[in-house]
mmCIF file of C-alpha atoms in Angstrom:
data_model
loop_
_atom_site.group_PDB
_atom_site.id
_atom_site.type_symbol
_atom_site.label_atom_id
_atom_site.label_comp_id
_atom_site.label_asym_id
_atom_site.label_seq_id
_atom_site.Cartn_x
_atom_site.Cartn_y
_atom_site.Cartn_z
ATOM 1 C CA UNK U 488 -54.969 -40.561 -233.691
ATOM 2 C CA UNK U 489 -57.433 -43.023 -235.070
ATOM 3 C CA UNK U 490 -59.247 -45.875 -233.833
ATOM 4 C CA UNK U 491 -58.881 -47.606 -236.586
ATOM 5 C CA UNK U 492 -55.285 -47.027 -236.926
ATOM 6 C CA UNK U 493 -52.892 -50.494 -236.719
ATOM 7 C CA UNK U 494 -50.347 -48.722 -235.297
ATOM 8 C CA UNK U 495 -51.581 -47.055 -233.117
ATOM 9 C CA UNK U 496 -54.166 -49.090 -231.209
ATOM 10 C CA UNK U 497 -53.591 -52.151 -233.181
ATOM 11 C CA UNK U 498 -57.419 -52.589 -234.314
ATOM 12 C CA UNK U 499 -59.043 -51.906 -237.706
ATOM 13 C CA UNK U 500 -57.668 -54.952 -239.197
ATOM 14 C CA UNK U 501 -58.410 -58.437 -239.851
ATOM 15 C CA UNK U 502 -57.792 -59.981 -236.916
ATOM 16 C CA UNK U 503 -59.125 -56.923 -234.843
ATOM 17 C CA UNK U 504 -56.577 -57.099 -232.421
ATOM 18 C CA UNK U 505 -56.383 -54.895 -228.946
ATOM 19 C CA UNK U 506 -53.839 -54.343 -226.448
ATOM 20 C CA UNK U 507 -52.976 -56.842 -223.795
ATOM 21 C CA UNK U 508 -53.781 -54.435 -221.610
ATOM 22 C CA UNK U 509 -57.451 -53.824 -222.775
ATOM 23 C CA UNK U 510 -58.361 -57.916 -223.539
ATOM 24 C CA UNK U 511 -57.715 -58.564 -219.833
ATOM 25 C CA UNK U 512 -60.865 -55.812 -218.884
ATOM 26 C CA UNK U 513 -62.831 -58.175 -221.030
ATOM 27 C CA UNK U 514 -64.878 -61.322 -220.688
ATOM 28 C CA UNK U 515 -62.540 -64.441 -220.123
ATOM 29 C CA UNK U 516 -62.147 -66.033 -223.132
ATOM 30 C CA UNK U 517 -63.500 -62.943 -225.224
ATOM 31 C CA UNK U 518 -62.215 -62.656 -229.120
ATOM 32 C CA UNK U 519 -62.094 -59.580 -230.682
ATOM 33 C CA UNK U 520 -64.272 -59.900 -234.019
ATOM 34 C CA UNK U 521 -64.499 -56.399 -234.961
ATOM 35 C CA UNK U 522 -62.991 -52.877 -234.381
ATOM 36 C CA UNK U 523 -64.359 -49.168 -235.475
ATOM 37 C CA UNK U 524 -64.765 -45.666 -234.707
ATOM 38 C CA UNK U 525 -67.831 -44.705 -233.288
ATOM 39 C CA UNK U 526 -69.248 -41.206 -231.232
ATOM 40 C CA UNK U 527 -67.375 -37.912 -230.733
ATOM 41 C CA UNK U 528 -65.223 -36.848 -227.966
ATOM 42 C CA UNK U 529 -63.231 -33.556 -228.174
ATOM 43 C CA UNK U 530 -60.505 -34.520 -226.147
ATOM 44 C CA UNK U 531 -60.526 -38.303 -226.925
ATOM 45 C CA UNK U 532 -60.103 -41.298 -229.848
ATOM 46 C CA UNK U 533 -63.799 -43.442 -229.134
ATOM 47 C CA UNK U 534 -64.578 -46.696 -230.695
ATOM 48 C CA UNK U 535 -66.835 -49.787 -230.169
ATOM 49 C CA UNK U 536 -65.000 -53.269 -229.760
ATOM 50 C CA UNK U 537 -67.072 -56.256 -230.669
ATOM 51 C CA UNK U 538 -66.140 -59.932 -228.360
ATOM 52 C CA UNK U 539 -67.205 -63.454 -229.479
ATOM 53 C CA UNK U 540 -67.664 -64.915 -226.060
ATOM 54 C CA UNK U 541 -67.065 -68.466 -225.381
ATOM 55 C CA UNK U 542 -70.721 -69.360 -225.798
ATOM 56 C CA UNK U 543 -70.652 -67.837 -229.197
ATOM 57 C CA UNK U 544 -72.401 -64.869 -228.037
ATOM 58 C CA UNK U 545 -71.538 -61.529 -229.462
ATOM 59 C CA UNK U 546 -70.832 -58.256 -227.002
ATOM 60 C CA UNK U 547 -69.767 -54.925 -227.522
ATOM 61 C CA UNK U 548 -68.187 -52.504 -225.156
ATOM 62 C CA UNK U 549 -66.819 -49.025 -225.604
ATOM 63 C CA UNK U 550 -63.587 -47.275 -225.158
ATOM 64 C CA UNK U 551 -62.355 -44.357 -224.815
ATOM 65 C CA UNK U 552 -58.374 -43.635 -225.194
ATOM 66 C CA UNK U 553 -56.618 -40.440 -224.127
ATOM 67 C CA UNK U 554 -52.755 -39.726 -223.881
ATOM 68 C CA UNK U 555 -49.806 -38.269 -221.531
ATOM 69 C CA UNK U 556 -50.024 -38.670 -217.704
ATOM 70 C CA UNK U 557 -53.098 -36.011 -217.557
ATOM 71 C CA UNK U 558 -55.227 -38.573 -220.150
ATOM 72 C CA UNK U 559 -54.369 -41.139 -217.749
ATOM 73 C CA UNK U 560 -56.004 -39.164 -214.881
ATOM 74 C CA UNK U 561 -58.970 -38.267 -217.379
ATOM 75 C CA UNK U 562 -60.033 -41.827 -218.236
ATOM 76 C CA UNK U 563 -59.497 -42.781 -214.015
ATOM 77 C CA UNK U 564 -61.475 -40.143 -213.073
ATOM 78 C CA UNK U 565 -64.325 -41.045 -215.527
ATOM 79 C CA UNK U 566 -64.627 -44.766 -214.454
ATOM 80 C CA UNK U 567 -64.659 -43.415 -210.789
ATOM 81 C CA UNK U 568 -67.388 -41.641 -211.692
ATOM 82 C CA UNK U 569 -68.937 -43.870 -214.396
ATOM 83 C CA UNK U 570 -69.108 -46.401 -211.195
ATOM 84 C CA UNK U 571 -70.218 -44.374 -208.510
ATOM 85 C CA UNK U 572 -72.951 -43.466 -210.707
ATOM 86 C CA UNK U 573 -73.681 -46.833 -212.387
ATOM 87 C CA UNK U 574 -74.128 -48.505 -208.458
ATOM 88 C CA UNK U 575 -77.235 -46.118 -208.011
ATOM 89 C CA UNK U 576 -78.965 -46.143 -211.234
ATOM 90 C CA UNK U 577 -77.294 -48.894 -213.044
ATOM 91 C CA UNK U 578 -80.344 -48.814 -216.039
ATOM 92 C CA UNK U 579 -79.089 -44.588 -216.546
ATOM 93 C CA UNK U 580 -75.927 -45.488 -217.625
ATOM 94 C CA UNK U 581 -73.213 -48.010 -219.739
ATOM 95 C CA UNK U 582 -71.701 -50.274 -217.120
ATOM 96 C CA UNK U 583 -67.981 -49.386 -216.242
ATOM 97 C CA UNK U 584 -65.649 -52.332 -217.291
ATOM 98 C CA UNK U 585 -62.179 -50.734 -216.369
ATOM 99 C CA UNK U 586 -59.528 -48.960 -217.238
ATOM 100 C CA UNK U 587 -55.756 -48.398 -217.546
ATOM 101 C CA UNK U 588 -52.408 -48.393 -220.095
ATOM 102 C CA UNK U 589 -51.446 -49.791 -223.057
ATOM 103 C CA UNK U 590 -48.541 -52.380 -222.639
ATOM 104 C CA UNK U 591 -48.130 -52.233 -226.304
ATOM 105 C CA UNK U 592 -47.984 -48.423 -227.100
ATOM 106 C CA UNK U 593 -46.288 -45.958 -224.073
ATOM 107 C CA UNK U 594 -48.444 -43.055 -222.668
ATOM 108 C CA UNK U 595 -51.601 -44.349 -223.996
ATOM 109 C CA UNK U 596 -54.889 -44.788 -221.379
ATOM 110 C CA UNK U 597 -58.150 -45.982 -221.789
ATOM 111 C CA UNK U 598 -61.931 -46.278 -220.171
ATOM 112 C CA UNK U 599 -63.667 -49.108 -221.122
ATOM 113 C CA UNK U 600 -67.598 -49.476 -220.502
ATOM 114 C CA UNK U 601 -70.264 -51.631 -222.221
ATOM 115 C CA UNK U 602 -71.426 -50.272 -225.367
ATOM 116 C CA UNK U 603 -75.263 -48.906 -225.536
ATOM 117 C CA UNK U 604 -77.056 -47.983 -228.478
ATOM 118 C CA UNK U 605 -77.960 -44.330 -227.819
ATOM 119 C CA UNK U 606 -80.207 -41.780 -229.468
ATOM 120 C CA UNK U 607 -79.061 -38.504 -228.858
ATOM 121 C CA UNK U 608 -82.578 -37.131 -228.800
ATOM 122 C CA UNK U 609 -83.851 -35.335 -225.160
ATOM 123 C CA UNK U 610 -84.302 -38.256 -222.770
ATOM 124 C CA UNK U 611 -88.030 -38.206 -221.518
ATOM 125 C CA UNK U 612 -88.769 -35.419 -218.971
ATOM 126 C CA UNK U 613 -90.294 -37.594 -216.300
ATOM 127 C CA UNK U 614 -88.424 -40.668 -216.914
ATOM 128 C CA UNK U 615 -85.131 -38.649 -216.547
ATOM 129 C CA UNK U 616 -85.897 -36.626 -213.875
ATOM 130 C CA UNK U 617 -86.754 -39.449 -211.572
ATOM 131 C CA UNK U 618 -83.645 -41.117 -212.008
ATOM 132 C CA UNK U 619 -81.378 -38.037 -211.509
ATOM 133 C CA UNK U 620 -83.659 -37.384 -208.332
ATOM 134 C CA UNK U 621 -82.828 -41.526 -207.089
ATOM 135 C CA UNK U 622 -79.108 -40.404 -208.069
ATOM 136 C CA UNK U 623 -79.184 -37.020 -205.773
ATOM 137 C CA UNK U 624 -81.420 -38.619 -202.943
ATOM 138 C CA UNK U 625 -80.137 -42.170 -202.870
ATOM 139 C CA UNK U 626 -76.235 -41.089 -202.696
ATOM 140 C CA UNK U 627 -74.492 -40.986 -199.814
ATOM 141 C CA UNK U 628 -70.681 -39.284 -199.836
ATOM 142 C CA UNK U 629 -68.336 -42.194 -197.970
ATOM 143 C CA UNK U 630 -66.589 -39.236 -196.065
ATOM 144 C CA UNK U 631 -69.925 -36.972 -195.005
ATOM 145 C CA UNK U 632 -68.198 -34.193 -196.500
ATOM 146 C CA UNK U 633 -68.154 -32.447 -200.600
ATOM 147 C CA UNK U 634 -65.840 -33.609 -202.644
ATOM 148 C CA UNK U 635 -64.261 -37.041 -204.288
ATOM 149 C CA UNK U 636 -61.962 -39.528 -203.498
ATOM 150 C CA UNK U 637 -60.037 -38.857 -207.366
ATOM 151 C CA UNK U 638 -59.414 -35.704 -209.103
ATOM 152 C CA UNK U 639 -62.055 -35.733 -212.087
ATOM 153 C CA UNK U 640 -61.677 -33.373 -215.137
ATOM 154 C CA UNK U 641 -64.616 -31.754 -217.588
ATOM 155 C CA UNK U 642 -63.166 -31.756 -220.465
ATOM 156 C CA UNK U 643 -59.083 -31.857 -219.853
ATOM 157 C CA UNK U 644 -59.284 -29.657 -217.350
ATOM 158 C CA UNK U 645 -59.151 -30.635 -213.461
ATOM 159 C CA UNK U 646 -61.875 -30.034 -210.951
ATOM 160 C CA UNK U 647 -61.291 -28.986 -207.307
ATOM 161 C CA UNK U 648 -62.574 -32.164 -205.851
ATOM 162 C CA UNK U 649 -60.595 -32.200 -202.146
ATOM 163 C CA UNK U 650 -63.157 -33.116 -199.238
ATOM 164 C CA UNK U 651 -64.726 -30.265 -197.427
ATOM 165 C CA UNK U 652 -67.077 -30.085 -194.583
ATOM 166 C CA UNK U 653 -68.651 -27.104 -195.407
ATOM 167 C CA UNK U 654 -70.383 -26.679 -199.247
ATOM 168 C CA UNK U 655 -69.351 -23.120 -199.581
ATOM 169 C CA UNK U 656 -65.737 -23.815 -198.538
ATOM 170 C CA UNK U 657 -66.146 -26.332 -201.431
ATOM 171 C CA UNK U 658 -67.583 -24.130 -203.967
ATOM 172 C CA UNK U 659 -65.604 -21.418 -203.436
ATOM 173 C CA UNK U 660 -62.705 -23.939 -203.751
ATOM 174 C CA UNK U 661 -64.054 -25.059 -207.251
ATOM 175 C CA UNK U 662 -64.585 -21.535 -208.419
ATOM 176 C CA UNK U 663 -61.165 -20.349 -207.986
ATOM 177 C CA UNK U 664 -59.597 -23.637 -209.581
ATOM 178 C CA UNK U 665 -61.712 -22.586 -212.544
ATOM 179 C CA UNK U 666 -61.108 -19.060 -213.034
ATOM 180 C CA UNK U 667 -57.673 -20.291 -212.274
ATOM 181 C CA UNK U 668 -57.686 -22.434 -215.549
ATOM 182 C CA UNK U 669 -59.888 -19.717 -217.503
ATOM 183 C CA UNK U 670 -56.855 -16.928 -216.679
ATOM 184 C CA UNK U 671 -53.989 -19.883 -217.543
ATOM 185 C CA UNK U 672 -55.799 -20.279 -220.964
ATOM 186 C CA UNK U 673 -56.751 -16.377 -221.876
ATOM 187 C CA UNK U 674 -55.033 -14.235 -219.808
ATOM 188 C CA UNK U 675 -55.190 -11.893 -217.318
ATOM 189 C CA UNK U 676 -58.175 -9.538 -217.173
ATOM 190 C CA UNK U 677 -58.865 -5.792 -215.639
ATOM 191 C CA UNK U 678 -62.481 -6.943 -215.088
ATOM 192 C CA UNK U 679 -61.835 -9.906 -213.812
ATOM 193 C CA UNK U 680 -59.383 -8.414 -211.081
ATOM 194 C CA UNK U 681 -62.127 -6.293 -210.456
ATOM 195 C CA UNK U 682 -65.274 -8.609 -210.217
ATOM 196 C CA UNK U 683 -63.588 -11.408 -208.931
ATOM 197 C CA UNK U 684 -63.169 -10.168 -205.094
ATOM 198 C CA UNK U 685 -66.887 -9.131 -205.255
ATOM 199 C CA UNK U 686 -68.210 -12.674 -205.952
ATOM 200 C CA UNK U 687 -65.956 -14.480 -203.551
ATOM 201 C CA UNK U 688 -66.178 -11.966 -200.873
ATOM 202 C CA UNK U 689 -69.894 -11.123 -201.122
ATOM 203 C CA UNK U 690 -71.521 -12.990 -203.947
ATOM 204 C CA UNK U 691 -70.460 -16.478 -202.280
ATOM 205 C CA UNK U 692 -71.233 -16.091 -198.594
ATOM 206 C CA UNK U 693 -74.361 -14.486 -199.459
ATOM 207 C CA UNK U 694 -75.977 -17.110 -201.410
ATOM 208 C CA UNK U 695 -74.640 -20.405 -199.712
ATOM 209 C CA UNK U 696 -74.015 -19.320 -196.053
ATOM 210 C CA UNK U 697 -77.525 -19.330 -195.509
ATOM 211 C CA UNK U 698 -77.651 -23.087 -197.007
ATOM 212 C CA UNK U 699 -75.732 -23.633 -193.337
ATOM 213 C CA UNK U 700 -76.929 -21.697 -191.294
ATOM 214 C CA UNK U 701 -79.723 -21.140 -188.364
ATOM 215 C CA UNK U 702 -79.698 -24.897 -188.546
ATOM 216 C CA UNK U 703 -79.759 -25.797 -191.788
ATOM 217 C CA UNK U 704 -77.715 -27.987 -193.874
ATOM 218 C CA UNK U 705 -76.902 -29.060 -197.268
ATOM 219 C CA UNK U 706 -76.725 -33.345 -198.206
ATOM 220 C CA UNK U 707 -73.496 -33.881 -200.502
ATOM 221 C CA UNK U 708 -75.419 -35.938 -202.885
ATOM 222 C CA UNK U 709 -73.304 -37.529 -206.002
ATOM 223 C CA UNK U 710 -73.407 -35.362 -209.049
ATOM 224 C CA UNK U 711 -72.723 -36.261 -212.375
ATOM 225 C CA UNK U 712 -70.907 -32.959 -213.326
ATOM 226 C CA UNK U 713 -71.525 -31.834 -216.439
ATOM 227 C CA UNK U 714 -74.964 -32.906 -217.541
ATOM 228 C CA UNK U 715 -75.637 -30.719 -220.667
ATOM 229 C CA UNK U 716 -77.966 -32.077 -223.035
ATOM 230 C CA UNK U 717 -75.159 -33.625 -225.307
ATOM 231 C CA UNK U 718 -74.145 -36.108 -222.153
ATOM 232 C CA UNK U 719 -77.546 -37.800 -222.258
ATOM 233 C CA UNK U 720 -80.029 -39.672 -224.328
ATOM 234 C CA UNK U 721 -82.018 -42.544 -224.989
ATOM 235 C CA UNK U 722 -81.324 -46.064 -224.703
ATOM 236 C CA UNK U 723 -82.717 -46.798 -228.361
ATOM 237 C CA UNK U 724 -83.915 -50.290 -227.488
ATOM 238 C CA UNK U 725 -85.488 -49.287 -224.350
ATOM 239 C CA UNK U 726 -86.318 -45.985 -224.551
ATOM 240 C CA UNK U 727 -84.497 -45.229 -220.771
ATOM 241 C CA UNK U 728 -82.817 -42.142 -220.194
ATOM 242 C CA UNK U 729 -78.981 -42.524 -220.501
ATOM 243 C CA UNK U 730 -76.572 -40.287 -219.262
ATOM 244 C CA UNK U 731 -72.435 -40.549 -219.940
ATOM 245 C CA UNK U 732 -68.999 -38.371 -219.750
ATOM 246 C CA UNK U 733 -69.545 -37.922 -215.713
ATOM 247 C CA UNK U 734 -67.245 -36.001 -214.208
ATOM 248 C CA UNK U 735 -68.255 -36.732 -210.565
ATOM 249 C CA UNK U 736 -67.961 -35.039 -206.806
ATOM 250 C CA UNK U 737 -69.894 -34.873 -203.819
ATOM 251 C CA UNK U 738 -71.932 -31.417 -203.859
ATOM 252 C CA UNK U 739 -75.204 -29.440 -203.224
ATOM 253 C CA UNK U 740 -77.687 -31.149 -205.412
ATOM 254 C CA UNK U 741 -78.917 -27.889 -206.917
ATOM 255 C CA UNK U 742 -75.493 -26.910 -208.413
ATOM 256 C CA UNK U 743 -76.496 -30.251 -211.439
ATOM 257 C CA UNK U 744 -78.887 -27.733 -212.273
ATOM 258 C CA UNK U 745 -76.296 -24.804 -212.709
ATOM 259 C CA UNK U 746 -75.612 -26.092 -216.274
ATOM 260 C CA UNK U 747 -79.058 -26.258 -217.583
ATOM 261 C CA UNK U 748 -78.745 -22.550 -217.125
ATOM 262 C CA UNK U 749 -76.970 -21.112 -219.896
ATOM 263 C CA UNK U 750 -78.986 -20.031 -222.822
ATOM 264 C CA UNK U 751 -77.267 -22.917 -224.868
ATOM 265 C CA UNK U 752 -78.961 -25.715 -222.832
ATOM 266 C CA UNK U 753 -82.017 -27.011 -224.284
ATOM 267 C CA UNK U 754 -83.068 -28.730 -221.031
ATOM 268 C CA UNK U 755 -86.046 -25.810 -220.406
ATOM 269 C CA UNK U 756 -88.101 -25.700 -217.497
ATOM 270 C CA UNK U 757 -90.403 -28.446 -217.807
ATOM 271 C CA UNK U 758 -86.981 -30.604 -216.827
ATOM 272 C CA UNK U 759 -86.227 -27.912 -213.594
ATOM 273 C CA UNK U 760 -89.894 -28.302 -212.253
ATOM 274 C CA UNK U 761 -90.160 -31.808 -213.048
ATOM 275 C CA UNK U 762 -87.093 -32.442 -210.966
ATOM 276 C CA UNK U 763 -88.008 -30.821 -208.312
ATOM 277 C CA UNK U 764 -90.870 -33.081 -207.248
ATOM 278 C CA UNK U 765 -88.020 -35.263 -206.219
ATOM 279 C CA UNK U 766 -85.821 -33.269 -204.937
ATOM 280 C CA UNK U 767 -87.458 -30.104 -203.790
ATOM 281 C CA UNK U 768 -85.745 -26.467 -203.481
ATOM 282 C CA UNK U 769 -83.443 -26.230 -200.464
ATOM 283 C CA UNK U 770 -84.137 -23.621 -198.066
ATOM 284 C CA UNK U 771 -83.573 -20.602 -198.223
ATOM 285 C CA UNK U 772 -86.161 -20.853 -201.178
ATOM 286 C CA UNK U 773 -86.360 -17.500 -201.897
ATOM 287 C CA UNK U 774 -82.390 -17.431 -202.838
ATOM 288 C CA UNK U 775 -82.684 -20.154 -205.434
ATOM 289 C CA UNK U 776 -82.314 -18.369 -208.759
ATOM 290 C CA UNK U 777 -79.667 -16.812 -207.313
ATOM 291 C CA UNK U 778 -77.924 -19.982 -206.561
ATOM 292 C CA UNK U 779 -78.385 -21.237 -209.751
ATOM 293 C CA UNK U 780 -77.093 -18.164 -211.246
ATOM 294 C CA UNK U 781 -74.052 -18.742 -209.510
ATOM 295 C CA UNK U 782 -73.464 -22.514 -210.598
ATOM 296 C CA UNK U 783 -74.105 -21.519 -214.224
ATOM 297 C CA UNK U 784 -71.357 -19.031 -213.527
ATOM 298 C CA UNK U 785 -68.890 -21.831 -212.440
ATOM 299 C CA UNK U 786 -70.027 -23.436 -215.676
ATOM 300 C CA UNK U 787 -69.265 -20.905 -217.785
ATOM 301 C CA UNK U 788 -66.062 -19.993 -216.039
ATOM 302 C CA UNK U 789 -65.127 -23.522 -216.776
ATOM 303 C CA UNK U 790 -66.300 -23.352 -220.249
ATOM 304 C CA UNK U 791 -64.588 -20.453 -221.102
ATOM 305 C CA UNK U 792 -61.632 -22.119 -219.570
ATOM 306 C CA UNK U 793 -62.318 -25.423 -222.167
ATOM 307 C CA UNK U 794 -62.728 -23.179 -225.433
ATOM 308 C CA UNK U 795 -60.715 -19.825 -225.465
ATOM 309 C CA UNK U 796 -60.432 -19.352 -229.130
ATOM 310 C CA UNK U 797 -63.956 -18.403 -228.386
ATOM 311 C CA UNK U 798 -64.001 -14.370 -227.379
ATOM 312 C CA UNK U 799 -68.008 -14.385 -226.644
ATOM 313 C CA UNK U 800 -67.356 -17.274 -223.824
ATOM 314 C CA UNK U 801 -65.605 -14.904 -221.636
ATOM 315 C CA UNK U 802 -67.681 -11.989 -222.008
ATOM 316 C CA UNK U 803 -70.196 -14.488 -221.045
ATOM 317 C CA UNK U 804 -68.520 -14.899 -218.468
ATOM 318 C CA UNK U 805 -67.927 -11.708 -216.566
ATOM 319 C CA UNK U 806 -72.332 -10.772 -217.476
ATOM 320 C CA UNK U 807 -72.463 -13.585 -214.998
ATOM 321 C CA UNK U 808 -70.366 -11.711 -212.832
ATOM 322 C CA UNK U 809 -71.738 -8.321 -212.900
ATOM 323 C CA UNK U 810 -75.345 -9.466 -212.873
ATOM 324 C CA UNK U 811 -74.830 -11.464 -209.612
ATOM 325 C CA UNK U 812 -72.804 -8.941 -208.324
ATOM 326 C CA UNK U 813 -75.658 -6.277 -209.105
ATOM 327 C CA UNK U 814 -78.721 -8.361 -207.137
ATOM 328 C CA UNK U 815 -76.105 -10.009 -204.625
ATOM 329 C CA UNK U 816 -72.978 -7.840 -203.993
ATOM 330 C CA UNK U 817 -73.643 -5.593 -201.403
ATOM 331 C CA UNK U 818 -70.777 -3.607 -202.455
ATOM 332 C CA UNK U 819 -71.697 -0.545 -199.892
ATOM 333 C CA UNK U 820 -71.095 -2.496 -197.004
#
């Protein structure tokens, strides 16, 4: 499906038209001037829409457009996010415009946003560190509790998002409804019947029970999701930090860090330690690694989920399992 398709977004020609249903997200008395491709989405068609505005400005915005009833929740879930986001640290990312269906073509959704010129180089260590620090500290979750008010997907897959009170109810929550998807998509798995107990019987309780405990407590702060380096950049007229794709809930603010973890990341330490001098370690300190060994895992589980033509992912996988299960399982007991 191509953006630049007639039929099958109606843009890409002469008159650049768009659907009804996308011209009424835009500026009143917006015209269409232009229509292309433009980024990569694995999941999605992306393109940038140019507007003559009434002044004779010129705007652009970008869109995203998904299909079927699960593309529809994709692109709601992402302006929920995109928003919830955007009202904290509004210069961090492309303002939400809306989203919704095509009138003109059936089963066809879209996400709409303004469109940012972005270099996909590593946003600046301080400058992006502060802002995801005034994202984790300045959120508050409207319920008290972890979770979100819409289901929100990484990639086309679902996330466990229903409210909790308690963040290792929640996580354990989100780890099953991963290995849930990674099982649906490869199969069933010796190991995994084996390991799987272990790390939510043990692994879990161990590492974020203490979080709660002997009066402690954990802040749902808003995360973006899935903030690997290839969701993030630079504004290239500014030089800001941008970040995009946010697949949002309300969670401990250390799990963000779970997916600079993996080996694949190229956010290295110098981003972890800069962070942390606005937002420092939660207590129990000493547990950290550990609990960011067990958010990459969720990552990875999720991952493997995403790609499972890809035999190394799983593997991957269940050495997160094993390892945490070696330092953290207790199995004696």
């Amino acid at each position: 499906m191509s953006f630049q398709a007639n039929q099958d977004l109606g843009v890409g020609n002469p008159y650049a038209k768009v659907d009804p249903a996308v011209a009424a997200k835009l500026p009143d008395g917006a015209k269409a001037i232009s229509t292309e491709n433009h980024g990569f989405s694995f999941r999605a068609t992306t393109g940038r829409i140019d507007v003559e505005l009434v002044d004779g400005s010129v705007r652009r915005f970008f869109m995203k457009v998904l299909l079927e009833e699960s593309g529809r929740a994709m692109v709601h879930g992402e302006f929920e996010s995109m928003t919830a986001i955007y009202n904290l640290i509004p210069d961090s990312v492309p303002r939400p415009i809306g989203w919704g269906t095509y009138e003109t073509i059936s089963d066809t959704h879209f996400f709409l946003c303004e469109f940012k010129d972005i270099n996909q180089e590593l946003p600046n260590v301080g400058k992006f560190t502060e802002c995801l620090g005034a994202l984790h500290n300045n959120s508050m979750s409207p319920t008290g509790k972890f979770g979100f008010h819409v289901t929100t997907y990484s990639g086309n897959l679902s996330q466990h998002n229903e409210w909790s009170d308690s963040w290792e109810t929640f996580f354990a929550k989100s780890m099953r409804h991963a290995l849930t998807h990674e099982i649906s998509a490869r199969g069933p798995s010796e190991d995994i019947e084996i390991l799987s107990p272990v790390i939510f019987d043990k692994v879990i309780p161990r590492l974020l029970r203490p979080l709660e405990s002997e009066g402690r407590s954990v802040k749902p702060c808003l995360v973006h999701g899935d903030l690997w380096y290839g969701n993030t950049g630079k504004n290239a007229t500014t030089g800001n930090p941008i970040m995009f794709d946010a697949c949002s809930f309300y969670a401990h603010n250390e799990y963000e860090l779970g997916q600079w973890a993996p080996v694949c990341n190229r956010f290295a330490s110098e981003y972890v330690q800069a962070y942390h001098l606005h937002f420092p370690i939660s207590s129990p300190v000493e547990d950290y690694q550990g609990r960011i060994d067990l958010y990459k895992l969720r990552f990875n589980t999720h991952v493997s989920a995403l790609f499972p033509q890809d035999r190394h992912l799983r593997e991957q996988m269940l050495q997160d399992m094993r390892d945490l299960i070696a330092r953290y399982g207790d199995i004696s007991n």
